[in-house]
Amino acid sequence: MGKSKEEFLSRKKEIDKYFEFLSKLEHDTPVLHYSLTGVNNVHPIDDELLKILKANGFLLIYNLVEAITRITLIEYLNSISKSNISFKKLHEDVQRLWVSNKRFADKNLKNKSEEVIFQELYNEIVSNTIVSFTIELKDDRGEVINEFVKLSGNVDADKIRKLATKYGFDSKVGPAEKAGADLVTIKTNRNYLAHGIKTFTECGGKVSVIDMCNYKKNAILYLEKIISNIEKHIEEGKFKAPKKK
């Protein structure tokens, strides 16, 4: 899980910088000092600008949540592909995932009958073919036309729990479960902004800087635990079928 953890730490660093700056604006009269053609100037950060900056925090936090969820799931699938394992030796959750992925990867699927699709899957299974997962489909020019891991602005704790069921890893995060509740608020406000349903001043006007810092902290706490769960899942080989007693 090296890549996803590196990406997480890199993106976390970006967000920490933004919120460190934002936290300094929670004062009575924050001002911006700058120099223009050798002349020192002072520009007050008014209430409306502060609301916009707070609302922008929802976009940054959500971007972290969705990006890391996607990257971690992709790395999980790649880890299984690299394990040189056949279908019969996979856990049944991952078997279902592989069947779904085979259908995704077949560009001619629409032109095939269910009987043909079933026969092709059956042939691969009985021949003990080493499984692999197709992450994305590309056209003749090499442009990505479809992705297997598609999240589309809908990631919160409930979505991650459903993904955990689908992919077969543990979604329990212990004390971080309460932190995960904030992901709904983050997702909702992100979607308000992304789809133009609410303005930045509307979204930012309902929260304090302290609220936003807590949202950021809780999202990071939740993601850290999910990443840890998936790492443990891979290290312990839980994507494999349990050994028969």
Coordinates of C-alpha atoms in Angstrom, one line a residue:
M1 CA 0.0 0.0 0.0
G2 CA 3.0 2.3 -0.5
K3 CA 1.5 4.4 -3.3
S4 CA -1.8 5.2 -1.6
K5 CA -0.1 6.0 1.7
E6 CA 2.4 8.3 0.0
E7 CA -0.4 10.0 -1.9
F8 CA -2.4 10.4 1.3
L9 CA 0.5 12.0 3.1
S10 CA 1.2 14.4 0.2
R11 CA -2.4 15.5 -0.1
K12 CA -2.7 15.8 3.7
K13 CA 0.2 18.1 3.7
E14 CA -1.5 20.4 1.2
I15 CA -4.7 20.5 3.2
D16 CA -2.8 21.1 6.5
K17 CA -1.2 24.2 4.9
Y18 CA -4.5 25.6 3.9
F19 CA -6.2 25.0 7.2
E20 CA -3.1 26.4 9.1
F21 CA -3.7 29.6 7.1
L22 CA -7.4 29.5 7.6
S23 CA -7.1 29.1 11.4
K24 CA -5.2 32.4 11.5
L25 CA -8.2 34.2 10.1
E26 CA -10.5 33.4 13.0
H27 CA -9.8 36.8 14.7
D28 CA -11.8 40.0 15.1
T29 CA -10.2 41.9 12.2
P30 CA -7.8 39.7 10.1
V31 CA -5.8 41.7 7.5
L32 CA -3.5 40.8 4.7
H33 CA -0.2 42.8 4.5
Y34 CA 1.4 43.0 1.0
S35 CA 3.8 45.2 -0.9
L36 CA 2.9 46.8 -4.2
T37 CA 5.6 48.8 -6.1
G38 CA 7.6 49.2 -2.9
V39 CA 4.6 50.5 -1.0
N40 CA 3.3 48.5 2.0
N41 CA -0.5 47.9 1.9
V42 CA -3.0 46.4 4.2
H43 CA -6.2 44.7 2.9
P44 CA -8.8 43.6 5.4
I45 CA -10.3 40.1 5.0
D46 CA -13.9 40.8 5.3
D47 CA -16.6 38.4 6.5
E48 CA -17.7 37.5 3.0
L49 CA -14.2 36.5 1.9
L50 CA -13.8 34.4 5.1
K51 CA -17.0 32.6 4.3
I52 CA -15.7 31.8 0.8
L53 CA -12.4 30.5 2.2
K54 CA -14.2 28.3 4.7
A55 CA -16.5 26.9 2.0
N56 CA -13.5 26.1 -0.1
G57 CA -12.3 23.9 2.7
F58 CA -15.2 21.5 1.9
L59 CA -13.9 21.0 -1.6
L60 CA -10.3 20.4 -0.4
I61 CA -11.4 17.8 2.2
Y62 CA -13.8 16.0 -0.1
N63 CA -11.1 15.9 -2.8
L64 CA -8.9 14.1 -0.3
V65 CA -11.6 11.7 0.7
E66 CA -12.6 10.6 -2.8
A67 CA -9.1 10.6 -4.2
I68 CA -7.6 8.5 -1.5
T69 CA -10.6 6.1 -1.5
R70 CA -10.2 5.6 -5.2
I71 CA -6.3 5.3 -5.1
T72 CA -6.5 2.8 -2.2
L73 CA -9.0 0.6 -3.9
I74 CA -7.0 0.5 -7.1
E75 CA -3.9 -0.4 -5.2
Y76 CA -5.8 -3.1 -3.5
L77 CA -6.9 -4.6 -6.8
N78 CA -3.4 -4.3 -8.2
S79 CA -2.1 -6.1 -5.1
I80 CA -4.4 -9.1 -5.8
S81 CA -3.4 -9.1 -9.5
K82 CA 0.3 -9.3 -8.4
S83 CA -0.4 -12.2 -6.0
N84 CA -0.4 -14.9 -8.8
I85 CA -3.6 -16.5 -7.5
S86 CA -6.3 -18.4 -9.4
F87 CA -10.1 -17.8 -9.1
K88 CA -10.7 -20.9 -7.0
K89 CA -8.3 -19.6 -4.3
L90 CA -10.0 -16.2 -4.0
H91 CA -12.4 -15.3 -1.2
E92 CA -15.9 -15.4 -2.5
D93 CA -16.3 -11.6 -2.1
V94 CA -13.3 -11.1 -4.4
Q95 CA -14.6 -13.8 -6.8
R96 CA -17.7 -11.8 -7.3
L97 CA -15.6 -8.7 -7.7
W98 CA -13.5 -10.4 -10.4
V99 CA -16.6 -11.5 -12.3
S100 CA -17.9 -8.0 -12.2
N101 CA -14.5 -6.7 -13.5
K102 CA -14.4 -9.2 -16.3
R103 CA -17.7 -7.9 -17.6
F104 CA -16.4 -4.4 -17.2
A105 CA -13.3 -5.2 -19.2
D106 CA -15.1 -6.9 -22.1
K107 CA -15.6 -4.1 -24.8
N108 CA -17.8 -6.5 -26.8
L109 CA -20.1 -7.4 -23.9
K110 CA -23.1 -5.8 -25.4
N111 CA -22.8 -8.0 -28.5
K112 CA -22.7 -11.3 -26.5
S113 CA -25.4 -13.4 -25.2
E114 CA -25.5 -14.3 -21.5
E115 CA -24.7 -17.9 -22.5
V116 CA -21.5 -16.9 -24.3
I117 CA -20.5 -14.6 -21.4
F118 CA -21.1 -17.4 -18.9
Q119 CA -19.1 -19.9 -21.0
E120 CA -16.1 -17.6 -21.3
L121 CA -16.1 -17.0 -17.5
Y122 CA -16.5 -20.8 -16.9
N123 CA -13.5 -21.6 -19.2
E124 CA -11.3 -19.2 -17.3
I125 CA -12.3 -20.5 -13.9
V126 CA -11.9 -24.2 -14.7
S127 CA -8.5 -23.6 -16.4
N128 CA -7.1 -22.1 -13.2
T129 CA -6.2 -18.9 -15.0
I130 CA -4.3 -16.4 -12.8
V131 CA -6.7 -13.6 -12.1
S132 CA -6.0 -9.9 -12.8
F133 CA -8.1 -6.8 -12.6
T134 CA -8.6 -4.3 -15.4
I135 CA -8.6 -0.8 -13.8
E136 CA -9.5 1.3 -16.8
L137 CA -10.5 1.0 -20.4
K138 CA -8.9 3.0 -23.2
D139 CA -9.8 3.8 -26.8
D140 CA -7.5 3.4 -29.8
R141 CA -5.9 6.7 -29.0
G142 CA -5.0 5.6 -25.5
E143 CA -7.6 7.9 -23.9
V144 CA -9.4 6.6 -20.8
I145 CA -13.1 5.9 -21.7
N146 CA -14.2 4.1 -18.5
E147 CA -12.9 3.3 -15.0
F148 CA -13.8 0.3 -12.8
V149 CA -13.5 2.3 -9.6
K150 CA -16.0 5.1 -10.1
L151 CA -17.1 7.2 -7.2
S152 CA -18.6 10.4 -8.8
G153 CA -18.9 12.7 -5.8
N154 CA -20.8 10.3 -3.6
V155 CA -18.2 9.2 -1.0
D156 CA -19.1 9.3 2.7
A157 CA -18.8 6.7 5.5
D158 CA -21.9 4.8 4.3
K159 CA -20.5 4.6 0.8
I160 CA -17.1 3.3 2.1
R161 CA -18.9 0.7 4.2
K162 CA -20.7 -0.5 1.0
L163 CA -17.4 -0.6 -0.9
A164 CA -15.9 -2.6 2.0
T165 CA -18.7 -5.2 1.6
K166 CA -18.1 -5.3 -2.2
Y167 CA -14.3 -5.5 -2.0
G168 CA -14.2 -7.7 1.0
F169 CA -12.2 -5.6 3.5
D170 CA -13.1 -4.5 7.1
S171 CA -14.9 -1.2 7.4
K172 CA -14.9 -1.1 11.2
V173 CA -12.9 1.9 12.4
G174 CA -13.5 1.8 16.2
P175 CA -13.4 5.3 17.8
A176 CA -13.0 6.9 14.3
E177 CA -16.6 5.8 13.5
K178 CA -17.9 9.1 15.0
A179 CA -15.4 11.0 12.9
G180 CA -16.8 9.3 9.8
A181 CA -20.2 10.9 10.5
D182 CA -18.7 14.2 9.4
L183 CA -18.1 12.8 5.9
V184 CA -21.8 13.2 5.1
T185 CA -21.6 17.0 5.9
I186 CA -18.5 17.3 3.8
K187 CA -19.9 15.4 0.8
T188 CA -23.2 17.3 1.0
N189 CA -21.6 20.7 1.0
R190 CA -19.1 19.7 -1.7
N191 CA -22.0 18.7 -3.9
Y192 CA -23.9 22.0 -3.2
L193 CA -20.8 23.9 -4.4
A194 CA -19.9 21.6 -7.3
H195 CA -23.4 21.7 -8.7
G196 CA -24.1 25.3 -8.0
I197 CA -27.0 24.6 -5.6
K198 CA -25.5 26.9 -3.0
T199 CA -23.0 29.7 -3.1
F200 CA -19.7 29.7 -1.3
T201 CA -20.9 32.4 1.1
E202 CA -24.0 30.3 1.9
C203 CA -22.0 27.1 2.7
G204 CA -19.2 29.0 4.5
G205 CA -21.6 31.1 6.5
K206 CA -23.0 28.2 8.5
V207 CA -19.7 27.0 9.9
S208 CA -16.9 28.4 11.9
V209 CA -13.2 28.0 11.2
I210 CA -13.0 25.7 14.2
D211 CA -15.8 23.6 12.7
M212 CA -13.9 23.3 9.4
C213 CA -10.7 22.3 11.2
N214 CA -12.6 19.6 13.0
Y215 CA -14.1 18.3 9.7
K216 CA -10.6 18.1 8.3
K217 CA -9.2 16.3 11.3
N218 CA -12.0 13.8 11.4
A219 CA -11.9 13.0 7.7
I220 CA -8.1 12.4 8.0
L221 CA -8.6 10.2 11.1
Y222 CA -11.2 8.1 9.3
L223 CA -9.1 7.7 6.2
E224 CA -6.1 6.7 8.2
K225 CA -8.1 3.8 9.8
I226 CA -9.5 2.7 6.4
I227 CA -6.1 2.6 4.8
S228 CA -4.8 0.6 7.8
N229 CA -7.7 -1.9 7.5
I230 CA -6.9 -2.5 3.8
E231 CA -3.2 -2.8 4.4
K232 CA -3.9 -5.4 7.1
H233 CA -6.3 -7.2 4.8
I234 CA -3.6 -7.5 2.1
E235 CA -0.8 -8.4 4.5
E236 CA -2.9 -11.2 6.1
G237 CA -4.0 -12.5 2.7
K238 CA -7.7 -12.2 3.6
F239 CA -8.6 -11.8 -0.1
K240 CA -7.8 -15.5 -0.3
A241 CA -10.3 -18.3 0.3
P242 CA -10.2 -19.5 3.9
K243 CA -8.3 -22.8 4.4
K244 CA -10.5 -25.8 4.7
K245 CA -10.4 -27.4 8.2

